[in-house]
Tab-separated table of C-alpha atoms and ligand atoms in Angstrom:
chain	number	residue	atom	x	y	z
A	81	MET	CA	0.000	0.000	0.000
A	82	PRO	CA	1.448	3.393	-0.861
A	83	THR	CA	2.309	5.523	2.149
A	84	ASP	CA	3.169	9.175	2.485
A	85	ASN	CA	6.845	8.338	2.699
A	86	ASP	CA	7.065	5.672	0.013
A	87	PRO	CA	9.322	7.103	-2.694
A	88	ALA	CA	7.828	4.815	-5.341
A	89	HIS	CA	4.259	6.083	-4.857
A	90	PRO	CA	4.113	9.558	-3.438
A	91	MET	CA	0.581	10.502	-2.502
A	92	LEU	CA	-0.620	14.047	-2.524
A	93	ARG	CA	-1.971	15.561	0.623
A	94	LEU	CA	-3.375	18.985	-0.146
A	95	ILE	CA	-3.613	21.352	2.803
A	96	PRO	CA	-6.027	24.155	1.851
A	97	ARG	CA	-5.345	27.776	2.761
A	98	ASP	CA	-7.351	27.605	5.978
A	99	GLY	CA	-5.403	24.537	7.114
A	100	HIS	CA	-1.955	26.206	7.285
A	101	ASN	CA	-0.329	29.517	8.185
A	102	VAL	CA	1.614	30.343	5.008
A	103	SER	CA	0.474	33.819	4.106
A	104	ARG	CA	1.456	36.030	1.204
A	105	LYS	CA	2.495	38.579	3.815
A	106	ASP	CA	5.416	36.277	4.682
A	107	ILE	CA	6.622	36.039	1.086
A	108	SER	CA	8.832	38.683	-0.499
A	109	SER	CA	7.154	40.825	-3.135
A	110	SER	CA	9.766	39.713	-5.679
A	111	ALA	CA	8.976	36.056	-5.100
A	112	LEU	CA	5.256	36.794	-5.403
A	113	ARG	CA	5.818	38.588	-8.694
A	114	VAL	CA	7.685	35.575	-10.056
A	115	LEU	CA	4.961	33.193	-8.895
A	116	TYR	CA	2.150	35.276	-10.430
A	117	ARG	CA	3.937	35.844	-13.725
A	118	LEU	CA	4.563	32.097	-14.107
A	119	ARG	CA	0.932	31.336	-13.298
A	120	ASP	CA	-0.290	33.961	-15.757
A	121	GLY	CA	2.015	32.366	-18.339
A	122	GLY	CA	0.065	29.147	-17.909
A	123	PHE	CA	2.641	27.331	-15.798
A	124	GLY	CA	2.559	25.691	-12.396
A	125	ALA	CA	4.229	27.953	-9.833
A	126	TYR	CA	5.188	26.974	-6.292
A	127	LEU	CA	7.197	28.361	-3.443
A	128	VAL	CA	9.283	25.456	-2.214
A	129	GLY	CA	11.977	24.225	0.145
A	130	GLY	CA	13.353	26.107	3.107
A	131	ALA	CA	11.047	29.104	2.701
A	132	VAL	CA	7.803	27.114	3.123
A	133	ARG	CA	9.300	25.168	6.009
A	134	ASP	CA	10.519	28.296	7.783
A	135	ILE	CA	7.202	30.130	7.404
A	136	LEU	CA	5.322	27.084	8.736
A	137	VAL	CA	7.347	27.233	11.968
A	138	GLY	CA	6.884	30.986	12.280
A	139	GLY	CA	10.306	31.955	10.964
A	140	HIS	CA	11.408	34.491	8.396
A	141	PRO	CA	13.023	32.905	5.332
A	142	LYS	CA	16.229	34.525	4.124
A	143	ASP	CA	15.625	33.491	0.538
A	144	PHE	CA	12.773	32.240	-1.613
A	145	ASP	CA	13.030	29.393	-4.080
A	146	VAL	CA	10.433	28.734	-6.739
A	147	ALA	CA	9.694	25.465	-8.544
A	148	THR	CA	7.790	25.234	-11.809
A	149	ASP	CA	6.983	22.995	-14.761
A	150	ALA	CA	8.228	25.709	-17.140
A	151	THR	CA	11.609	24.953	-18.676
A	152	PRO	CA	14.463	27.400	-17.984
A	153	GLU	CA	14.094	28.792	-21.505
A	154	GLN	CA	10.373	29.370	-20.974
A	155	VAL	CA	11.159	31.114	-17.686
A	156	LYS	CA	13.679	33.326	-19.434
A	157	GLN	CA	11.082	34.400	-21.966
A	158	LEU	CA	8.783	35.579	-19.173
A	159	PHE	CA	11.344	37.763	-17.384
A	160	ARG	CA	13.639	40.420	-18.749
A	161	ASN	CA	15.680	40.373	-15.527
A	162	CYS	CA	16.483	36.686	-15.812
A	163	ARG	CA	19.705	34.804	-16.404
A	164	LEU	CA	20.242	31.092	-16.779
A	165	ILE	CA	22.972	29.456	-14.757
A	166	GLY	CA	24.398	25.942	-14.520
A	167	ARG	CA	25.480	23.827	-17.429
A	168	ARG	CA	24.040	20.361	-16.985
A	169	PHE	CA	21.116	21.300	-14.836
A	170	ARG	CA	20.031	24.785	-15.746
A	171	LEU	CA	18.406	27.116	-13.253
A	172	ALA	CA	16.851	30.517	-13.814
A	173	HIS	CA	17.819	33.428	-11.607
A	174	VAL	CA	15.355	36.287	-11.659
A	175	VAL	CA	17.103	39.376	-10.341
A	176	PHE	CA	15.385	42.192	-8.411
A	177	GLY	CA	18.091	44.561	-7.227
A	178	ARG	CA	19.930	42.644	-4.503
A	179	GLU	CA	17.342	39.892	-4.268
A	180	ILE	CA	17.590	36.850	-6.500
A	181	ILE	CA	14.700	34.447	-6.865
A	182	GLU	CA	15.899	31.042	-7.973
A	183	VAL	CA	13.471	29.318	-10.285
A	184	ALA	CA	14.056	25.603	-10.841
A	185	THR	CA	12.245	23.354	-13.248
A	186	PHE	CA	10.875	20.198	-11.584
A	187	ARG	CA	13.662	17.696	-11.524
A	188	ALA	CA	13.633	13.904	-11.424
A	189	ASN	CA	16.230	11.673	-9.911
A	190	VAL	CA	15.000	8.374	-11.280
A	191	ASP	CA	17.468	5.986	-12.806
A	192	ASP	CA	15.809	5.651	-16.191
A	193	GLY	CA	18.786	4.032	-17.845
A	194	SER	CA	19.445	7.163	-19.886
A	195	GLY	CA	22.797	7.560	-18.199
A	196	ASP	CA	21.810	10.989	-17.025
A	197	ARG	CA	22.045	9.893	-13.451
A	198	GLU	CA	25.406	8.620	-12.379
A	199	LEU	CA	26.354	6.966	-9.141
A	200	HIS	CA	29.787	6.723	-7.618
A	201	GLU	CA	30.709	3.147	-6.555
A	202	GLY	CA	29.887	4.094	-2.958
A	203	GLY	CA	26.386	5.121	-4.026
A	204	ARG	CA	27.238	8.819	-4.176
A	205	LEU	CA	25.211	10.840	-6.631
A	206	LEU	CA	27.425	12.491	-9.219
A	207	ARG	CA	24.894	14.092	-11.513
A	208	ASP	CA	21.203	14.593	-11.681
A	209	ASN	CA	19.832	16.507	-14.566
A	210	VAL	CA	16.534	15.136	-15.767
A	211	TYR	CA	13.413	17.280	-15.708
A	212	GLY	CA	10.481	15.595	-14.027
A	213	THR	CA	7.059	15.926	-12.453
A	214	ILE	CA	6.274	17.684	-9.181
A	215	GLU	CA	6.062	14.271	-7.468
A	216	GLU	CA	9.539	13.368	-8.700
A	217	ASP	CA	10.819	16.771	-7.686
A	218	ALA	CA	9.442	16.216	-4.185
A	219	ILE	CA	11.039	12.838	-3.544
A	220	ARG	CA	14.488	13.791	-4.784
A	221	ARG	CA	14.679	16.426	-2.046
A	222	ASP	CA	16.428	15.568	1.190
A	223	PHE	CA	14.010	15.998	4.110
A	224	THR	CA	10.255	15.817	4.178
A	225	ALA	CA	10.142	19.284	5.770
A	226	ASN	CA	12.013	20.619	2.730
A	227	ALA	CA	9.649	19.065	0.202
A	228	LEU	CA	6.520	21.175	0.699
A	229	TYR	CA	5.056	23.231	-2.144
A	230	TYR	CA	2.998	26.372	-1.675
A	231	ALA	CA	0.839	26.753	-4.792
A	232	ILE	CA	0.098	30.292	-5.887
A	233	GLU	CA	-2.962	29.119	-7.852
A	234	ASP	CA	-5.030	28.222	-4.753
A	235	PHE	CA	-2.702	29.104	-1.815
A	236	SER	CA	-2.653	25.474	-0.731
A	237	VAL	CA	0.360	23.537	0.537
A	238	ARG	CA	1.071	20.356	-1.443
A	239	ASP	CA	2.688	17.561	0.506
A	240	TYR	CA	3.911	14.344	-1.162
A	241	THR	CA	6.143	12.986	1.602
A	242	GLY	CA	4.416	13.576	4.938
A	243	GLY	CA	6.415	16.746	5.524
A	244	PHE	CA	3.487	18.800	6.783
A	245	GLU	CA	2.958	16.488	9.723
A	246	ASP	CA	6.691	16.219	10.361
A	247	VAL	CA	6.945	20.000	10.576
A	248	GLN	CA	4.051	20.068	13.079
A	249	ASN	CA	5.917	17.416	15.091
A	250	ARG	CA	9.226	19.220	14.621
A	251	LEU	CA	10.985	16.274	13.011
A	252	MET	CA	13.711	16.133	10.374
A	253	ARG	CA	13.016	12.966	8.410
A	254	LEU	CA	14.879	11.870	5.312
A	255	ILE	CA	12.789	10.977	2.296
A	256	GLY	CA	13.413	7.350	1.334
A	257	ASP	CA	15.938	4.960	2.822
A	258	PRO	CA	18.256	6.978	5.100
A	259	GLU	CA	21.426	5.000	4.467
A	260	THR	CA	20.976	5.191	0.671
A	261	ARG	CA	20.310	8.917	0.848
A	262	TYR	CA	23.407	9.555	3.002
A	263	ARG	CA	25.562	7.505	0.670
A	264	GLU	CA	24.285	9.523	-2.301
A	265	ASP	CA	25.281	12.726	-0.543
A	266	PRO	CA	27.014	12.528	2.847
A	267	VAL	CA	26.551	16.280	3.408
A	268	ARG	CA	22.912	15.453	4.151
A	269	MET	CA	24.144	14.283	7.584
A	270	LEU	CA	25.348	17.806	8.315
A	271	ARG	CA	22.191	19.306	6.869
A	272	ALA	CA	20.112	17.139	9.237
A	273	VAL	CA	22.052	18.442	12.210
A	274	ARG	CA	22.134	22.020	10.996
A	275	LEU	CA	18.446	22.283	10.195
A	276	ALA	CA	17.464	20.530	13.441
A	277	ALA	CA	19.673	23.002	15.341
A	278	LYS	CA	18.293	25.990	13.469
A	279	LEU	CA	14.630	25.016	13.765
A	280	ASP	CA	14.809	23.326	17.156
A	281	PHE	CA	13.671	20.046	15.602
A	282	GLU	CA	14.686	16.510	16.501
A	283	ILE	CA	16.176	14.204	13.935
A	284	GLU	CA	13.664	11.381	13.520
A	285	ALA	CA	15.000	8.062	14.890
A	286	ALA	CA	15.505	6.155	11.610
A	287	THR	CA	17.081	9.265	10.053
A	288	ALA	CA	19.476	9.666	12.986
A	289	ALA	CA	20.363	5.992	13.405
A	290	PRO	CA	22.890	5.512	10.569
A	291	ILE	CA	24.720	8.818	11.121
A	292	PRO	CA	27.451	7.775	13.591
A	293	GLN	CA	28.393	4.816	11.441
A	294	LEU	CA	28.310	6.718	8.131
A	295	ALA	CA	29.976	9.868	9.494
A	296	PRO	CA	33.380	8.989	7.978
A	297	LEU	CA	31.823	9.345	4.491
A	298	LEU	CA	31.814	13.085	5.075
A	299	SER	CA	35.546	13.184	4.499
A	300	GLU	CA	34.815	12.335	0.838
A	301	ALA	CA	32.683	15.428	0.385
A	302	ALA	CA	34.139	18.440	-1.403
A	303	PRO	CA	36.147	20.476	1.152
A	304	ALA	CA	34.837	23.744	-0.307
A	305	ARG	CA	31.264	22.606	0.259
A	306	LEU	CA	32.087	21.575	3.821
A	307	PHE	CA	33.529	25.017	4.462
A	308	GLU	CA	30.240	26.576	3.346
A	309	GLU	CA	28.325	24.156	5.550
A	310	CYS	CA	30.529	25.085	8.521
A	311	LEU	CA	29.696	28.752	8.050
A	312	LYS	CA	25.998	27.900	8.002
A	313	LEU	CA	26.354	25.637	11.053
A	314	PHE	CA	28.218	28.166	13.166
A	315	LEU	CA	27.546	31.661	11.854
A	316	SER	CA	23.754	31.614	11.554
A	317	GLY	CA	22.855	32.157	15.192
A	318	HIS	CA	22.621	28.541	16.355
A	319	ALA	CA	26.267	27.608	16.784
A	320	VAL	CA	25.966	26.103	20.264
A	321	GLU	CA	23.078	23.863	19.223
A	322	SER	CA	24.940	22.842	16.065
A	323	PHE	CA	28.032	21.928	18.046
A	324	LEU	CA	26.147	19.892	20.652
A	325	ARG	CA	24.308	17.995	17.938
A	326	LEU	CA	27.448	17.346	15.900
A	327	GLU	CA	28.920	15.851	19.053
A	328	ARG	CA	25.801	13.867	19.853
A	329	HIS	CA	25.554	12.336	16.383
A	330	GLY	CA	29.229	11.477	16.122
A	331	LEU	CA	29.976	13.963	13.328
A	332	LEU	CA	32.529	16.123	15.119
A	333	GLN	CA	35.274	13.513	14.693
A	334	THR	CA	34.952	13.694	10.921
A	335	LEU	CA	34.395	17.412	10.548
A	336	LEU	CA	37.054	18.607	13.010
A	337	PRO	CA	39.080	15.454	13.744
A	338	GLU	CA	42.006	17.004	15.594
A	339	SER	CA	39.889	19.260	17.740
A	340	ALA	CA	37.565	16.373	18.576
A	341	ALA	CA	40.572	14.296	19.690
A	342	ALA	CA	41.977	17.170	21.738
A	343	LEU	CA	38.635	17.755	23.449
A	344	LYS	CA	38.422	14.094	24.312
A	345	SER	CA	41.856	14.026	25.901
A	346	ASN	CA	41.272	17.246	27.846
A	347	ARG	CA	40.024	15.644	31.061
A	348	SER	CA	39.156	18.853	32.906
A	349	GLY	CA	36.758	19.872	30.134
A	350	ALA	CA	38.259	23.380	30.141
A	351	LEU	CA	38.782	23.493	26.377
A	352	ARG	CA	35.236	22.395	25.700
A	353	ARG	CA	33.894	25.003	28.119
A	354	MET	CA	35.813	27.687	26.297
A	355	LEU	CA	34.626	26.470	22.898
A	356	ILE	CA	30.976	26.474	23.960
A	357	GLU	CA	31.390	29.894	25.552
A	358	GLY	CA	32.892	31.220	22.328
A	359	LEU	CA	30.062	29.798	20.251
A	360	ARG	CA	27.572	31.305	22.671
A	361	GLY	CA	29.229	34.672	22.084
A	362	THR	CA	29.011	34.132	18.341
A	363	ASP	CA	25.276	33.401	18.587
A	364	HIS	CA	24.846	36.505	20.692
A	365	ARG	CA	26.594	38.645	18.078
A	366	VAL	CA	24.458	37.212	15.281
A	367	ALA	CA	21.312	37.862	17.312
A	368	ASN	CA	22.409	41.497	17.713
A	369	ASP	CA	23.342	41.938	14.055
A	370	GLU	CA	27.000	42.375	14.964
A	371	PRO	CA	29.609	41.123	12.480
A	372	VAL	CA	31.115	37.663	12.920
A	373	SER	CA	34.250	36.456	11.189
A	374	PRO	CA	35.161	33.025	9.852
A	375	ALA	CA	38.761	33.633	11.029
A	376	PHE	CA	37.690	34.056	14.651
A	377	LEU	CA	35.275	31.145	14.356
A	378	PHE	CA	37.944	28.771	13.112
A	379	ALA	CA	40.463	30.085	15.654
A	380	LEU	CA	37.916	28.963	18.213
A	381	LEU	CA	36.990	25.636	16.615
A	382	LEU	CA	40.609	24.608	16.090
A	383	TRP	CA	42.050	26.033	19.311
A	384	PRO	CA	41.893	22.642	21.104
A	385	ALA	CA	43.815	21.078	18.205
A	386	TYR	CA	46.344	23.914	18.258
A	387	CYS	CA	46.917	23.622	22.032
A	388	ARG	CA	47.418	19.899	21.757
A	389	ALA	CA	49.837	20.160	18.835
A	390	LEU	CA	51.758	22.879	20.654
A	391	MET	CA	52.109	20.772	23.775
A	392	ALA	CA	53.346	17.797	21.778
A	393	LEU	CA	55.999	19.887	20.012
A	394	GLN	CA	57.148	21.503	23.239
A	395	ALA	CA	57.368	18.083	24.863
A	396	GLN	CA	59.812	17.181	22.112
A	397	GLY	CA	61.962	20.053	23.311
A	398	MET	CA	61.146	22.547	20.578
A	399	HIS	CA	61.572	26.213	21.451
A	400	THR	CA	58.220	27.895	22.212
A	401	VAL	CA	58.152	30.417	19.376
A	402	GLU	CA	59.082	27.810	16.788
A	403	ALA	CA	56.632	25.303	18.288
A	404	GLN	CA	53.788	27.837	18.080
A	405	ARG	CA	54.427	28.519	14.434
A	406	ARG	CA	54.728	24.832	13.595
A	407	ALA	CA	51.632	23.871	15.571
A	408	ALA	CA	49.599	26.565	13.786
A	409	ASP	CA	50.802	25.403	10.367
A	410	ARG	CA	50.285	21.744	11.110
A	411	VAL	CA	46.751	22.123	12.446
A	412	THR	CA	45.776	24.328	9.501
A	413	LEU	CA	47.226	21.951	6.955
A	414	HIS	CA	45.574	18.879	8.455
A	415	GLN	CA	42.196	20.585	8.691
A	416	LEU	CA	42.363	21.636	5.038
A	417	GLY	CA	42.022	17.958	4.108
A	418	THR	CA	38.377	18.085	5.207
A	419	VAL	CA	37.310	21.706	5.260
A	420	ALA	CA	38.707	24.123	2.681
A	421	LEU	CA	39.393	27.135	4.823
A	422	PRO	CA	40.521	29.874	2.407
A	423	ARG	CA	43.831	31.580	3.140
A	424	ARG	CA	42.177	34.910	3.716
A	425	PHE	CA	40.674	33.309	6.824
A	426	SER	CA	43.376	30.821	7.832
A	427	LEU	CA	46.094	33.503	8.008
A	428	PRO	CA	44.223	35.777	10.419
A	429	MET	CA	43.153	32.669	12.348
A	430	GLN	CA	46.817	31.790	12.880
A	431	GLU	CA	47.585	35.376	13.846
A	432	ILE	CA	44.937	35.227	16.549
A	433	TRP	CA	46.688	32.156	17.975
A	434	LEU	CA	50.221	33.476	17.667
A	435	LEU	CA	49.377	36.822	19.230
A	436	GLN	CA	48.185	35.108	22.422
A	437	SER	CA	51.675	34.768	23.874
A	438	ARG	CA	52.392	38.463	23.285
A	439	PHE	CA	49.798	39.594	25.789
A	440	SER	CA	52.132	38.809	28.691
A	441	GLN	CA	54.771	41.265	27.404
A	442	ARG	CA	54.548	44.741	28.902
A	443	GLN	CA	57.573	46.618	27.539
A	444	ARG	CA	56.432	49.975	26.260
A	445	LYS	CA	57.480	49.389	22.664
A	446	ARG	CA	55.873	45.965	22.497
A	447	VAL	CA	52.655	47.143	24.072
A	448	PHE	CA	52.215	49.874	21.475
A	449	ARG	CA	53.139	47.566	18.643
A	450	LEU	CA	50.567	45.003	19.740
A	451	LEU	CA	47.857	47.650	20.193
A	452	ALA	CA	48.463	48.785	16.623
A	453	HIS	CA	48.340	45.264	15.210
A	454	PRO	CA	45.431	44.857	12.764
A	455	ARG	CA	44.419	41.645	14.537
A	456	PHE	CA	44.694	43.096	18.037
A	457	ARG	CA	40.993	43.334	18.738
A	458	ALA	CA	40.216	39.787	17.608
A	459	ALA	CA	43.221	38.406	19.500
A	460	PHE	CA	42.184	40.316	22.633
A	461	ASP	CA	38.607	39.047	22.433
A	462	PHE	CA	40.074	35.582	22.097
A	463	LEU	CA	42.245	36.107	25.176
A	464	ALA	CA	39.194	37.250	27.132
A	465	LEU	CA	37.377	34.133	26.022
A	466	ARG	CA	40.180	31.973	27.360
A	467	LEU	CA	39.137	33.113	30.828
A	468	SER	CA	36.261	30.653	30.604
A	469	ALA	CA	38.845	27.852	30.483
A	470	SER	CA	41.195	29.164	33.176
A	471	ASP	CA	41.758	32.398	35.065
A	472	GLU	CA	45.486	32.214	34.437
A	473	HIS	CA	45.279	35.236	32.122
A	474	ALA	CA	42.967	37.373	34.211
A	475	ASP	CA	45.703	39.989	34.842
A	476	ASP	CA	46.514	40.242	31.156
A	477	VAL	CA	42.870	40.668	30.215
A	478	GLU	CA	42.517	43.441	32.745
A	479	PHE	CA	45.698	45.172	31.627
A	480	TRP	CA	44.826	45.122	27.919
A	481	ARG	CA	41.243	46.098	28.497
A	482	GLU	CA	42.536	49.217	30.268
A	483	ALA	CA	45.301	49.795	27.746
A	484	GLN	CA	42.814	50.149	24.896
A	485	THR	CA	40.856	52.877	26.621
A	486	GLN	CA	43.782	54.955	27.850
A	487	PRO	CA	45.229	57.884	25.883
A	488	GLY	CA	48.655	57.004	24.430
A	489	ASP	CA	50.738	59.341	26.616
A	490	ALA	CA	49.039	58.229	29.835
A	491	LEU	CA	49.647	54.623	28.913
A	492	ALA	CA	53.282	55.340	28.053
A	493	ALA	CA	53.787	57.061	31.422
A	494	GLN	CA	52.163	54.170	33.241
A	495	LEU	CA	54.335	51.626	31.445
A	496	ASP	CA	57.502	53.581	32.196
A	497	ALA	CA	56.596	53.816	35.885
A	498	GLN	CA	55.790	50.115	35.899
A	499	ALA	CA	59.116	49.302	34.233
A	500	GLN	CA	60.927	51.319	36.906
A	501	ASP	CA	59.040	49.446	39.657
A	502	ASP	CA	59.912	46.163	38.029
A	503	VAL	CA	63.616	47.001	37.940
A	504	GLU	CA	63.504	47.784	41.627
A	505	SER	CA	61.402	44.843	42.735
A	506	ASP	CA	63.398	42.596	40.419
A	507	ALA	CA	66.562	43.544	42.230
A	508	ALA	CA	64.997	43.085	45.647
A	509	PRO	CA	64.113	39.399	45.492
A	510	ARG	CA	67.552	38.633	44.151
A	511	LYS	CA	69.071	40.221	47.218
A	512	ARG	CA	66.651	38.365	49.416
A	513	ARG	CA	67.439	35.129	47.737
A	514	ARG	CA	71.124	35.654	48.230
A	515	ARG	CA	70.546	36.454	51.845
A	516	ARG	CA	68.487	33.346	52.277
A	517	ARG	CA	71.161	31.173	50.785
A	518	ASN	CA	73.987	32.851	52.587
A	519	PRO	CA	72.922	32.234	56.153
A	520	ALA	CA	72.993	28.514	55.506
A	521	ALA	CA	76.500	28.805	54.099
A	522	ALA	CA	77.598	30.843	57.082
A	523	GLU	CA	76.397	28.315	59.615
B	692	ATP	P1	18.550	27.084	4.446
B	692	ATP	O1	18.435	27.951	3.235
B	692	ATP	O2	17.805	27.532	5.633
B	692	ATP	O3	19.948	26.743	4.756
B	692	ATP	P2	17.275	25.179	2.743
B	692	ATP	O4	16.472	23.962	3.047
B	692	ATP	O5	16.597	26.274	2.001
B	692	ATP	O6	17.873	25.688	4.110
B	692	ATP	P3	19.110	25.096	0.560
B	692	ATP	O7	20.515	24.644	0.557
B	692	ATP	O8	18.787	26.518	0.266
B	692	ATP	O9	18.549	24.703	1.989
B	692	ATP	O10	18.321	24.133	-0.428
B	692	ATP	C1	17.036	24.415	-0.949
B	692	ATP	C2	16.244	23.123	-1.103
B	692	ATP	O11	16.904	22.221	-1.994
B	692	ATP	C3	16.088	22.339	0.196
B	692	ATP	O12	15.012	22.786	0.965
B	692	ATP	C4	15.886	20.937	-0.318
B	692	ATP	O13	14.558	20.740	-0.721
B	692	ATP	C5	16.774	20.873	-1.547
B	692	ATP	N1	18.113	20.357	-1.221
B	692	ATP	C6	19.174	21.073	-0.785
B	692	ATP	N2	20.247	20.296	-0.591
B	692	ATP	C7	19.876	19.052	-0.894
B	692	ATP	C8	20.545	17.796	-0.898
B	692	ATP	N3	21.802	17.686	-0.522
B	692	ATP	N4	19.835	16.720	-1.309
B	692	ATP	C9	18.554	16.839	-1.700
B	692	ATP	N5	17.882	17.960	-1.701
B	692	ATP	C10	18.509	19.080	-1.311
B	693	MG	MG1	17.518	28.086	1.163
C-alpha cells in the first residue's frame, strides 16, 4: 500500500489555505511577482523548500526558491531580468536589485537508464539533470520538511512525503531509505544536524540511526562545500546547538578530527567550556546583528587542536616560538584535508593564535606595537574568552582592556613607571634570595 513516505508512490496531501499559516504577507514581493507571472504564463508555480518550512514554523526565510513545470528557456522568456545558470542542470535566476529568486524546473532523480544519473561506486550521486514531475521533484529532495510546495494558484500547501505532519511534530526525516540517501550525498548528515539546530527540531529516529556509522563518508565530500556548511552551522545564530548535535551524532570527529581528539583528551573539560562559551558569544553577536568572522570562528573551533599540537611539540623540546608557528601550520594543513578554509581566513586565524603569547609582554614598545596590530581586537577578544577555560590570564585581560581605553601618553607614562618598579622589585628578590642562601653557608 502506498504511504506518504514511500518514494515509489508519493501521494498528494493537499492542505487548503485555511489549514496552514503560510500567508502572502510572509513572502517577499519579488517572489510573489515571479509566482504570479509564471501562473499567468500558464505554468505551475510553487514556493518550495526552506522558505515554506521556515514560514510554517513561524520563521522568516532569508531566501525564496520557486519550482515550476516551465523549462528554464520558458522562464527566461517571461522575465527580462532573468539569467540562466548551470550547465548540466540549468536554473533561472530572476534578479530584483539585490534579491535573486531562484526558479528551478521540476527535476527527477529516477534511474531511467538514460545515463543521465550517475552513481559513484559508494552510491554517491554524481549528476542529476533530468526534468520531471512535481512528485519526482518532491522525492528527490532531502528531508520531508524541505519538500513542501505552496501553490500560488489556490494558496494550498502540497505535501507528497508527509512533511506537513513532520513540521508540526518538529521532526527532520529523510525521504526514502536513510542510508541510501546519506551515501548519495554525505553532506545530508550535516544538513540534518544544521536544520534541526536551526529550527529546534529533533532528527527522527531512523534518520538519525545511521549517522554515527556513516559519518566517515563526510571526508569524501568536497572540502569547499564543507567550508560553506561550517559557516551555516556556526555563523547563523545557532552555533551552540549545532556543536552539541554534531557531538551527539558522532559527526565532530569527521568534521574537526584534531579538535575532537583534543577535546576528548582534555580531562578537565576546560577546552570544551571555552569552545561552547565562544560559540555562545558568536550566537549573541548574530542575534544582535553584529559582524562575525570566519577567522575568529575557526580560531575557536581549532584552538583545542592547536593547544594539543603545541604541547606535543614543546614536549619534544622545541623552542616555544618555533613550536607555536609549527603547531599553527600543522593544524591548519591537516584541517584543510576536510574543510577548505581559504587563506584569507586561515592567516588571520593563525595570527589570533600566535598573538596570544604576546599579551604577557609589557615593555612599552611591544605594548604599542601590539595595540596597533590589525588583529589586536580579535586576539584580545580571544584572550578574554580563554578566561572561561582558566583564570590564568585574568591579569593580562585586565591590563589590555585598560590599555585600549587609555590615551597614548598616559599609557606610556604608566608603562615607564611600571618598568621602573619592576627594575627595583626585580633587584629586591635577588638580594633576598642571596641572603636566604647565605645564612645557611655561614652556619
Ligand atoms: P537554508 O536555506 O535555511 O539553509 P534550505 O532547506 O533552504 O535551508 P538550501 O541549501 O537553500 O537549503 O536548499 C534548498 C532546497 O533544496 C532544500 O530545501 C531541499 O529541498 C533541496 N536540497 C538542498 N540540498 C539538498 C541535498 N543535498 N539533497 C537533496 N535535496 C537538497
Ligand atoms: Mg535556502
